[in-house]
Coordinates of C-alpha atoms and ligand atoms in Angstrom, one line a residue:
X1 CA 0.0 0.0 0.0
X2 CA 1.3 3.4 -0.9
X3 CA -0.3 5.7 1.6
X4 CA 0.2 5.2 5.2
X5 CA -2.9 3.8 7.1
X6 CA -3.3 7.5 8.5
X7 CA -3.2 9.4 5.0
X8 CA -5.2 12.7 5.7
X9 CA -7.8 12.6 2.5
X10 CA -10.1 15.0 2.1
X11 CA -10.9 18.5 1.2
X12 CA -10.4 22.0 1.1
X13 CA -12.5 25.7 1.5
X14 CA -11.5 29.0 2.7
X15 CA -14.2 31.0 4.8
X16 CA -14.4 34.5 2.1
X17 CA -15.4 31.9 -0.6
X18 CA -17.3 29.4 1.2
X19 CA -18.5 30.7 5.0
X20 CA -21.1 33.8 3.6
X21 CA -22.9 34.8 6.7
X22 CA -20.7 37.8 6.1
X23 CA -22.2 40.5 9.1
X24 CA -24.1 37.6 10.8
X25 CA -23.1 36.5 14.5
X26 CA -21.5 40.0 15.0
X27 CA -18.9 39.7 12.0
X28 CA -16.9 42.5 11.1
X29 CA -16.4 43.9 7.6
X30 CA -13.8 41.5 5.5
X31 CA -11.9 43.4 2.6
X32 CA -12.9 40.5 0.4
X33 CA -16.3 42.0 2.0
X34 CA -16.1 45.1 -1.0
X35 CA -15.0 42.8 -3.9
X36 CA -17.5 42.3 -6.9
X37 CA -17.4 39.5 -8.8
X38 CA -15.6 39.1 -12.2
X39 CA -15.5 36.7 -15.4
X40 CA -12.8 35.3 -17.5
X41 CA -13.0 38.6 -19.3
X42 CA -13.8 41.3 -16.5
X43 CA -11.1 41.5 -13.5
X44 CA -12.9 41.8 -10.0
X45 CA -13.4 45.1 -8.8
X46 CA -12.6 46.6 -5.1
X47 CA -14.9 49.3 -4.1
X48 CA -13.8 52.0 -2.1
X49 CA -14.7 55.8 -1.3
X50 CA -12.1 58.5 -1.0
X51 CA -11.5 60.9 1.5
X52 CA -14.5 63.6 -0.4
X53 CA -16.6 60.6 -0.2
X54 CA -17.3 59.5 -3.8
X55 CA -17.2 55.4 -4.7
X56 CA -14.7 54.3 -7.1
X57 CA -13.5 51.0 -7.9
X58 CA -10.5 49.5 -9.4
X59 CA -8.8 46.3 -10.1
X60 CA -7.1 44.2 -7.7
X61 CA -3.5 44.8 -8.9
X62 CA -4.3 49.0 -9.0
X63 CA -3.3 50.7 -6.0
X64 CA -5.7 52.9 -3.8
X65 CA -5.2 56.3 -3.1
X66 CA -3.9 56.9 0.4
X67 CA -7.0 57.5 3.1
X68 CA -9.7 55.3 0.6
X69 CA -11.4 53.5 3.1
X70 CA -13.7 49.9 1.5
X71 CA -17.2 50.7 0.5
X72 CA -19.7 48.2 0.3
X73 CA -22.2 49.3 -2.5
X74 CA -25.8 48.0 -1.8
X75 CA -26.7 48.2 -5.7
X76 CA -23.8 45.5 -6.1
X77 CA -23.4 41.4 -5.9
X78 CA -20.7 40.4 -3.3
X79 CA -20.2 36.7 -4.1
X80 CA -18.3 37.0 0.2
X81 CA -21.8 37.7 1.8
X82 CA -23.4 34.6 1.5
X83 CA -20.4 32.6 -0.6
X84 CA -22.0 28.8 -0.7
X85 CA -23.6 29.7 2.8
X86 CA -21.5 27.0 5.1
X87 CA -22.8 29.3 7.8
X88 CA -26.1 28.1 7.6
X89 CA -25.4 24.5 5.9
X90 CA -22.8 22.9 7.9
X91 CA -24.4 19.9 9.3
X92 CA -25.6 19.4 6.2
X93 CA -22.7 19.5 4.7
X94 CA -19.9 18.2 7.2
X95 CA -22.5 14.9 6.9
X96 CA -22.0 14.7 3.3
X97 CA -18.1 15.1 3.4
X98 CA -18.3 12.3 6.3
X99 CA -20.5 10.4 3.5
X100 CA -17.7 10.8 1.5
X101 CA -15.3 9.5 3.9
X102 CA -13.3 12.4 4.3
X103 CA -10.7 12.0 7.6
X104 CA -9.5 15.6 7.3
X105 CA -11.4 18.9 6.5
X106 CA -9.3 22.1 5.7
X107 CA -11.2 25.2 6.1
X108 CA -10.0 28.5 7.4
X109 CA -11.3 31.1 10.0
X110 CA -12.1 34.4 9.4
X111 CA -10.0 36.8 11.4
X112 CA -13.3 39.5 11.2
X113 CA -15.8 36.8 12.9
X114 CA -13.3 36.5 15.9
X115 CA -12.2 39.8 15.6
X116 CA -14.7 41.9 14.0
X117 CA -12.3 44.9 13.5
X118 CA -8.9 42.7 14.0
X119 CA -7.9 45.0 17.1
X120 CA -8.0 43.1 20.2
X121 CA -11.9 43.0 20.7
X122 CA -13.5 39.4 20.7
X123 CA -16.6 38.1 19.3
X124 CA -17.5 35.8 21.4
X125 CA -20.6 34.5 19.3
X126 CA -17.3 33.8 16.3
X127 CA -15.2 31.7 18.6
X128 CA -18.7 29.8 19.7
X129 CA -19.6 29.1 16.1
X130 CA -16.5 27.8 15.0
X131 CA -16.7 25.4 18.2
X132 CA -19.7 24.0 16.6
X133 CA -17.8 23.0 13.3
X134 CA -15.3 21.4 15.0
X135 CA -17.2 19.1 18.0
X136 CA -19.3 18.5 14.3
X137 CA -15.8 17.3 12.5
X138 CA -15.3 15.5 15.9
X139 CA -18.3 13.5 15.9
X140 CA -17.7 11.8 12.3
X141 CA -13.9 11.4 13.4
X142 CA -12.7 14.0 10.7
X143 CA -9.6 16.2 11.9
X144 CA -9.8 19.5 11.3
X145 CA -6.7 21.5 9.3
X146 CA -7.0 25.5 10.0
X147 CA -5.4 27.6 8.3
X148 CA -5.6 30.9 10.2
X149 CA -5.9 33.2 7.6
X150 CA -6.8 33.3 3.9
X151 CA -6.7 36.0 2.0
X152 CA -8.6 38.8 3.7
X153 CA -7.7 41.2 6.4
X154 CA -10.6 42.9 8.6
X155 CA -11.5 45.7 6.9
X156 CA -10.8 47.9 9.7
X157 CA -7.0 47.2 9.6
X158 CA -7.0 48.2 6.0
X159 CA -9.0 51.4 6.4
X160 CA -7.4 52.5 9.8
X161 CA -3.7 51.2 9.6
X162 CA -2.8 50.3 6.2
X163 CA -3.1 46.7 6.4
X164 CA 0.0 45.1 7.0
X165 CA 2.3 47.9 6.7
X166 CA 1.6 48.4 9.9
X167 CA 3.9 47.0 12.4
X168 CA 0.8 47.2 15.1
X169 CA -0.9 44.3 12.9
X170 CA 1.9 42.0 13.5
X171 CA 0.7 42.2 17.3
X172 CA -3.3 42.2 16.4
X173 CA -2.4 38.8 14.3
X174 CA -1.2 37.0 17.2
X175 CA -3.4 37.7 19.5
X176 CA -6.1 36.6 17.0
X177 CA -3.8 33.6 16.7
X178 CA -3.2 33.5 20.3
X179 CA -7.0 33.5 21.0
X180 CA -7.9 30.9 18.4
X181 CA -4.7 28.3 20.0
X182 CA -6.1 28.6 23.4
X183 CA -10.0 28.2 22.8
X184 CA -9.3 25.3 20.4
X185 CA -6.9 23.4 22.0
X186 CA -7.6 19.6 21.7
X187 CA -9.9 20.3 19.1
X188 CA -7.3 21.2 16.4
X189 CA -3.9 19.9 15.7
X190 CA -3.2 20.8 12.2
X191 CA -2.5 24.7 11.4
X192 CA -1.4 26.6 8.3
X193 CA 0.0 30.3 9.0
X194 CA -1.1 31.9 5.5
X195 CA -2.8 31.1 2.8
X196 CA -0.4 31.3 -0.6
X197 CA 1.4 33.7 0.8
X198 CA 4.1 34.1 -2.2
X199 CA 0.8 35.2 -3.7
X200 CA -0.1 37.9 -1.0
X201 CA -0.3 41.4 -2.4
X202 CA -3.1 44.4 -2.9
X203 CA -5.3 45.9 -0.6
X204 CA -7.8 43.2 -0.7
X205 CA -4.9 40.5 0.7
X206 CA -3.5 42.2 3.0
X207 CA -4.7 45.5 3.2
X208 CA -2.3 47.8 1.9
X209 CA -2.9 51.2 -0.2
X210 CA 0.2 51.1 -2.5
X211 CA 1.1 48.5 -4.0
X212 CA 4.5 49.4 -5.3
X213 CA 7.1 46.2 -4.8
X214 CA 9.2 48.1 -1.7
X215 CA 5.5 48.4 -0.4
X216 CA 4.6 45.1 -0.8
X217 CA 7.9 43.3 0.7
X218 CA 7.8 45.8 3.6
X219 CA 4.2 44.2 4.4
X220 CA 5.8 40.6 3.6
X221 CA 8.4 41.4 6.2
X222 CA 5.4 41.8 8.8
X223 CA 3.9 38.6 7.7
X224 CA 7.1 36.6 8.0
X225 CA 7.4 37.9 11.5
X226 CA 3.7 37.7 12.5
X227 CA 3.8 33.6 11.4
X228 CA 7.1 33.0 13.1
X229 CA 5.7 34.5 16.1
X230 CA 2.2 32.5 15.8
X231 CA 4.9 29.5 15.2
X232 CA 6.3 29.7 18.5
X233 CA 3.1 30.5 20.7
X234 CA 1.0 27.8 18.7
X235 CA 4.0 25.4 19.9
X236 CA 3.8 27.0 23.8
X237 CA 0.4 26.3 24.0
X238 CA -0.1 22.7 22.9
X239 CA 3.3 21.1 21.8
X240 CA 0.9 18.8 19.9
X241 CA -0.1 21.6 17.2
X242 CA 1.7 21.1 13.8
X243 CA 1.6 24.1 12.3
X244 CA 3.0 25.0 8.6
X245 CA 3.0 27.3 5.9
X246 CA 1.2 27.3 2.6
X247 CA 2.6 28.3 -0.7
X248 CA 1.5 28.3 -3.9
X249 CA 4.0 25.6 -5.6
X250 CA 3.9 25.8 -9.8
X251 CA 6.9 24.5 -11.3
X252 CA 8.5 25.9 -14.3
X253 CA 10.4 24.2 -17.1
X254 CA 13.1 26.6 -19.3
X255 CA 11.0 26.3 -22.6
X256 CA 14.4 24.9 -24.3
X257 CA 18.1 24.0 -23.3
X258 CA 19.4 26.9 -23.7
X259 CA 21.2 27.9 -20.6
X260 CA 18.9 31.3 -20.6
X261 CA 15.9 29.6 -20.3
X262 CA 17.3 27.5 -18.1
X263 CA 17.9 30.5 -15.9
X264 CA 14.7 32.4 -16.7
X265 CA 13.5 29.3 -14.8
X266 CA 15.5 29.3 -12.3
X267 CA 14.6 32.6 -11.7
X268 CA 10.7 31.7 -11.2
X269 CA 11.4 29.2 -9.5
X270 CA 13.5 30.2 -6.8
X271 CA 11.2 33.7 -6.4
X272 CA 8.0 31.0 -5.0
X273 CA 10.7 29.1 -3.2
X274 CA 11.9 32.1 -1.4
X275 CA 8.8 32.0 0.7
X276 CA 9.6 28.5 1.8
X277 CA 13.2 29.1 2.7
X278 CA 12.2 32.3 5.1
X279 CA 9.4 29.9 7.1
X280 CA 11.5 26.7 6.7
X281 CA 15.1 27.3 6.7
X282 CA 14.5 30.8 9.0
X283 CA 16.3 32.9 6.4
X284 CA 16.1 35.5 4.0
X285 CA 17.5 33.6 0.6
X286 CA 20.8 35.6 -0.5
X287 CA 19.6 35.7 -3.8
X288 CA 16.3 38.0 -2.6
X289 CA 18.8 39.9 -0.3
X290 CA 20.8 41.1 -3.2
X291 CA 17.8 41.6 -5.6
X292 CA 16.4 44.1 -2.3
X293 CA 19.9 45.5 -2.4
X294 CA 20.2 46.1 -6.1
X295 CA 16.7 47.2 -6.4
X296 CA 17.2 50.1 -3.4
X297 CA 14.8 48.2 -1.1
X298 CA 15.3 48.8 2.4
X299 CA 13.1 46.8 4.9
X300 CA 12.7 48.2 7.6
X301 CA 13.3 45.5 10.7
X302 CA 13.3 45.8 14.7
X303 CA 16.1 44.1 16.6
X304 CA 15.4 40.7 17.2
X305 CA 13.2 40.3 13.8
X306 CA 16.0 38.0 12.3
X307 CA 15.8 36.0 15.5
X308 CA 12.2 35.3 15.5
X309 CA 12.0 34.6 11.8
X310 CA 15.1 32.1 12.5
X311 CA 13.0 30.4 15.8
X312 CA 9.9 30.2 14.6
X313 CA 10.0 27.5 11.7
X314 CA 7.3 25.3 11.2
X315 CA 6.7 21.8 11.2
X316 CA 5.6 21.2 7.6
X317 CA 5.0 22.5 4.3
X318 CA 1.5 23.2 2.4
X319 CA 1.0 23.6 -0.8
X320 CA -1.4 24.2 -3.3
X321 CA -0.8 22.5 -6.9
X322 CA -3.0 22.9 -9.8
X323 CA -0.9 23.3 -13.1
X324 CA 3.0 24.1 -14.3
X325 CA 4.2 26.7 -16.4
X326 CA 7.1 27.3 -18.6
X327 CA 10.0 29.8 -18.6
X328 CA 12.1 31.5 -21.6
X329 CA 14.6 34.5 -21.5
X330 CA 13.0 35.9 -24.5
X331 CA 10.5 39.0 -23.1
X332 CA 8.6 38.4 -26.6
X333 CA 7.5 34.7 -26.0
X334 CA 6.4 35.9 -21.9
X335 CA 2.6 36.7 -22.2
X336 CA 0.3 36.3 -19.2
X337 CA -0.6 32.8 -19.2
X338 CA -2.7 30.5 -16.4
X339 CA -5.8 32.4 -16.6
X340 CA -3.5 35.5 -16.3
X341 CA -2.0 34.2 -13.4
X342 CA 1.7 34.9 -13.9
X343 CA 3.8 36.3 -17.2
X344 CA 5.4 32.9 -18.8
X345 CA 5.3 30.8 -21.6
X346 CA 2.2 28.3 -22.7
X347 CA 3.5 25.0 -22.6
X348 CA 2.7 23.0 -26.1
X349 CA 3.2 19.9 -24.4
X350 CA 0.1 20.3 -22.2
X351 CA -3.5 20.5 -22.3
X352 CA -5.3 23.5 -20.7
X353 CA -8.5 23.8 -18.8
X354 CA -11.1 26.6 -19.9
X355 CA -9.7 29.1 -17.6
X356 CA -6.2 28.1 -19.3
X357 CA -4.6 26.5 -16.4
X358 CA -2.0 24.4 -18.0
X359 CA -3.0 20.3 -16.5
X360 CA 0.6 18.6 -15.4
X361 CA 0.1 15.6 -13.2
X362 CA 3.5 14.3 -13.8
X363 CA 4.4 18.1 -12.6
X364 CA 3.0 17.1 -8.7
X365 CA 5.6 14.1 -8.7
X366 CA 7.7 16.5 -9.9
X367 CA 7.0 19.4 -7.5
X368 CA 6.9 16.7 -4.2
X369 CA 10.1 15.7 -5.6
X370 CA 12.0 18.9 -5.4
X371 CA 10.2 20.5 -2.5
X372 CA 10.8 17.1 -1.0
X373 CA 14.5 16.8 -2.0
X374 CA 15.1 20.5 -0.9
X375 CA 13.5 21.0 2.7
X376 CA 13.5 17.4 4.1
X377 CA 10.2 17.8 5.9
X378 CA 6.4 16.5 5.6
X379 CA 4.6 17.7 2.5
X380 CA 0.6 18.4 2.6
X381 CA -1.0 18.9 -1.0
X382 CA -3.6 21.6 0.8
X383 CA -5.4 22.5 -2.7
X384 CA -5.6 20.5 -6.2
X385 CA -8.5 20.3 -8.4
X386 CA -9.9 21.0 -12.0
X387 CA -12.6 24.3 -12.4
X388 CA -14.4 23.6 -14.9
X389 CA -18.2 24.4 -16.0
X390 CA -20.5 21.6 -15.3
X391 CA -24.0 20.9 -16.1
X392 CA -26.7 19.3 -13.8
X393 CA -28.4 17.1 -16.5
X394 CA -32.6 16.5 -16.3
X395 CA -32.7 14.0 -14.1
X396 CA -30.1 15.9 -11.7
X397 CA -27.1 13.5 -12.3
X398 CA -23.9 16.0 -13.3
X399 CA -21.4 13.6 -15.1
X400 CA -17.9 15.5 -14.2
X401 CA -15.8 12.6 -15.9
X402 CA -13.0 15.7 -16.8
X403 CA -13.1 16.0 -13.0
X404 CA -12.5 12.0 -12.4
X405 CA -9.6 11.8 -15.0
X406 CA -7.9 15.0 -13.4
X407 CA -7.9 13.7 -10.2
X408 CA -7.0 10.1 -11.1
X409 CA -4.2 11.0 -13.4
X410 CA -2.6 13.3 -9.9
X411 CA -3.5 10.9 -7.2
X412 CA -1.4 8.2 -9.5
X413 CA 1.6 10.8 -9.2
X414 CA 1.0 11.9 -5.5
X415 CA 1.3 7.8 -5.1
X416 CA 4.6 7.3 -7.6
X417 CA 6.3 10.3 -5.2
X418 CA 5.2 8.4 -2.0
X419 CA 6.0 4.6 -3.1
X420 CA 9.0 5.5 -5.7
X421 CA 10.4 8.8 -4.8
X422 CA 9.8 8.0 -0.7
X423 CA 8.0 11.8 -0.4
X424 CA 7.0 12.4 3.3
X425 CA 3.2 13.5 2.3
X426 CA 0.6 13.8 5.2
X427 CA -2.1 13.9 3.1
X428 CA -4.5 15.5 0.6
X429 CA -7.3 18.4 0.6
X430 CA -8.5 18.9 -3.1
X431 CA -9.9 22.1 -3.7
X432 CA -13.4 23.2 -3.6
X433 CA -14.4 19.7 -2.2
X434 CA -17.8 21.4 -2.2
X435 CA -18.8 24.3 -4.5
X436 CA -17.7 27.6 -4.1
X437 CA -17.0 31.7 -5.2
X438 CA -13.8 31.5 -7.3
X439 CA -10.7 33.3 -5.6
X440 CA -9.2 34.5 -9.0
X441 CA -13.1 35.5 -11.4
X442 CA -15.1 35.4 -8.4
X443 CA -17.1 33.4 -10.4
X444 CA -19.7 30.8 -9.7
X445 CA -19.4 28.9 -12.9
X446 CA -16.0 28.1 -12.6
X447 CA -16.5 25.2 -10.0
X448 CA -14.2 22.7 -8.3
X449 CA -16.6 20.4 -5.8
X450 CA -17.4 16.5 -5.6
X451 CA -20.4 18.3 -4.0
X452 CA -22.6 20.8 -7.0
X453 CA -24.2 23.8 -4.9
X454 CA -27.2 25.3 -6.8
X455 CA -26.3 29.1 -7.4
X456 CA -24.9 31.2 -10.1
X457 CA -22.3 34.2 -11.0
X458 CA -25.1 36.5 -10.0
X459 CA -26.1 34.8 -6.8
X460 CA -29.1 33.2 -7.8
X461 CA -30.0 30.1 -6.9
X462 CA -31.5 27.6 -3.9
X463 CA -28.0 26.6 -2.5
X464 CA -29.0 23.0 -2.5
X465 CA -26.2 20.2 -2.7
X466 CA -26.1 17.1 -4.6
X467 CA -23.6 14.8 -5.3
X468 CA -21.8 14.7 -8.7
X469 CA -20.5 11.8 -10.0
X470 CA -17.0 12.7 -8.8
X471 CA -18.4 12.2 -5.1
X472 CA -19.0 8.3 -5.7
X473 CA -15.2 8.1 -7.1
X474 CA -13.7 10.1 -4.4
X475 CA -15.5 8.3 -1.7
X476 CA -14.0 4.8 -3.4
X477 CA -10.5 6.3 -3.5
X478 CA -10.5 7.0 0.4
X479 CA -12.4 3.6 1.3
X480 CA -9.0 2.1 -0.6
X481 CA -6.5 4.2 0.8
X482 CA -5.6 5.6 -2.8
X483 CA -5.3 1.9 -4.3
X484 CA -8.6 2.0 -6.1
X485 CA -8.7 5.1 -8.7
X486 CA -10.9 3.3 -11.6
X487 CA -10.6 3.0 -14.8
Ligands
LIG1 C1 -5.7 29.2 -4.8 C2 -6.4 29.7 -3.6 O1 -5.0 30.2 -5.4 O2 -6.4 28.6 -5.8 C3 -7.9 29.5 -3.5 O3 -5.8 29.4 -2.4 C4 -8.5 29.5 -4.9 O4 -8.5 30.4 -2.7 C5 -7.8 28.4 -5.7 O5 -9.9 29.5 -5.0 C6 -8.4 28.3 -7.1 O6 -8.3 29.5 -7.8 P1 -9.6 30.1 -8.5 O7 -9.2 31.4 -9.0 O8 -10.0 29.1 -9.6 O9 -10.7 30.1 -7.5

């Protein structure tokens, strides 16, 4: 058998796309609280009003002028407020991931519930809610993987502090963190820090106005320190917690031999793999040290920074794989590809979903291989999965064989990295194990569950659940322990 007997299968959500409930049970204001949704052809939107008081909006990767505080317009659709509406279907549907067989359930928390404006104010009726998921999880034995915060700040931060610029934030963090260790101690053993966080940037991530690079690393700096920190008290107050990191792992391949593309891909490489080495290895990689230098960016540190960061290592990696990409030294061959993800090269060798997300399975064995090979601790695939349209035929059934044959074709390369490779994996969360709001389109359409949620990209819709056929298939893979993945 190529999983151990106590593989962690199962799934993955985050609260801003999934939770909804968005002002219920005393919830602050989320930044993700003020973004529209979008399409494959129109970028998300954040609204905010300046200082004078009129509403603008503006992409995600625009900056805001100093002093905009987040608006939310009541003429506009949200896709955070009511998301897939776990709030008011979890039993319903921690029964039907149970059903599936699920022994681990990622989900996140949202730092607004707990903390409605992120200062050091509780909610207690937050806290008390998320106690219900997990003595839920409890009772169908399904262990509970948090990851503490997934891209949103409270809005308040962001309005009143500049997000994580803000050195006070650092502090607000880990008493959130500090709050959430203590009241669910016993109950959860398996943390994350933050969600993707090579991919943190913009005010509705982390809350900052500018969004100039010396800007951005500056606030990175803060987030390094803040996790470090979390590290160490998570540790102090149950030496049982494992608590990692999460990145966002996609591989790149130098589109030819030549030694420059070789490089190019080095180069992208090595820039995702710089978040790894500052919450793994405790240090600041001298390759981003000199590009800082070169570049004129100073961060600014307190004594003792360097320290922390160096103490406060965690126990394992997370990552989230869904496709490769491919690198060349010539800027004219670079385009935006990956659902204009990142600026690369599209791969001819690969198919593509319809959001043009290049599909790699062989590029998991590869990634488990080198992240494997390079930090020497336990890998956790947190996120994997196909979005694709699907289509609930008359009788109800929804046929997501694309789905199957993703999933098969990467659970048979997860397995050739454990049995052939000897990868230290802990287990496996595929995305969107239930319907929800896209992260990237804010979308509807573009859906990643086992589990089909009735609503659509303008929030219409009953929000029933029903099982696609990809439920069945899953729910045979866990019974087997990953032996069985059909035909
Ligand atoms: C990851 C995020 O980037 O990919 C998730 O952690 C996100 O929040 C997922 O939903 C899939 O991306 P998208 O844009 O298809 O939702």
């Amino acid at each position: 058998m190529a999983f151990p007997k106590d593989f962690l299968w199962g799934g993955a959500t985050a609260a801003n796309q999934y939770e909804g409930g968005y002002l219920s049970g005393g919830k602050g204001l989320s930044t993700l609280d003020a973004i529209t949704g979008g399409s494959k052809e129109h970028p998300r939107m954040i609204s905010f009003k300046t200082k004078d008081g009129k509403t603008h909006q503006v992409t995600r990767e625009q900056s805001l002028p100093a002093g905009a505080v987040g608006y939310v317009d009541p003429e506009q659709y949200y896709p955070s407020h009511v998301a897939t509406d776990f709030y008011h279907h979890w039993q319903e549907d921690i029964a039907l991931f149970a059903e599936m067989g699920f022994k681990c359930f990622r989900m996140s928390i949202s730092w607004a519930r707990i903390c409605p404006k992120g200062d050091f104010a509780i909610n207690e009726e937050g806290l008390a809610f998320y106690d219900r998921i997990f003595d839920e999880l409890q009772k169908h034995g399904i262990e509970p993987v948090v990851t503490i915060n997934h891209f949103d700040i409270p809005m308040h931060l962001a309005d009143e502090l500049d997000g994580w610029l803000d050195r006070q934030v650092v502090d607000y963090f880990v008493f959130f963190c500090e709050t959430i260790f203590k009241r669910y101690k016993g109950k959860v053993r398996y943390w994350m820090t933050f969600n993707e966080i090579n991919f943190l940037r913009s005010w509705t991530q982390i809350g900052i106005h500018d969004n100039s690079k010396p800007k951005r690393w500056q606030a990175m700096h803060h987030l390094f320190v803040a996790s470090a920190k979390a590290v160490m008290k998570g540790h102090e107050i149950d030496p049982d917690n494992q608590i990692g990191m999460m990145v966002a792992y996609i591989p790149s391949y130098p589109m030819t031999a030549d030694p420059k593309d070789v490089f190019a891909a080095l180069q992208f490489n090595r820039d995702q793999e710089s978040f790894i080495d500052v919450q793994v290895k405790g240090y600041y990689p001298a390759h981003r040290i000199k590009e800082f230098e070169r570049e004129g960016i100073v961060i600014e540190k307190l004594e003792g920074d360097d320290e922390l960061i160096a103490q406060g290592t965690v126990d394992y990696i997370g990552f989230s794989y869904y496709m490769s990409t491919a690198s060349s030294a010539d800027p004219d061959k670079v385009k935006y590809v990956g659902g204009n993800q990142m600026p690369a090269v599209k791969n001819p060798y690969l198919t593509e979903s319809d959001w043009g997300w290049a599909v790699d399975p062989l590029g998991l064995r590869i990634s488990l291989c080198k992240l494997y090979d390079r930090y020497n601790i336990p890998l956790f695939i947190v996120e994997n999965g196909f979005g694709a349209q699907d289509v609930v035929e008359a009788d109800g059934t929804i046929n997501d064989d694309y789905r199957i044959q993703y999933f098969r074709d990467h659970i048979q390369a997860m397995k050739d990295a454990v049995e052939l490779d000897g990868v230290d994996l802990m287990g496996y969360t595929p995305w969107g194990c239930i319907d929800l709001v896209s992260a990237g389109t804010g979308e509807m359409s573009k859906r990643y569950g086992f589990i089909y949620v009735d609503l659509d990209d303008e929030g219409q819709g009953t929000l029933a659940r029903s099982r696609k056929q990809s439920f069945f298939w899953y729910q045979k893979v866990i019974e087997s322990n990953g032996e069985s993945l059909g035909e």
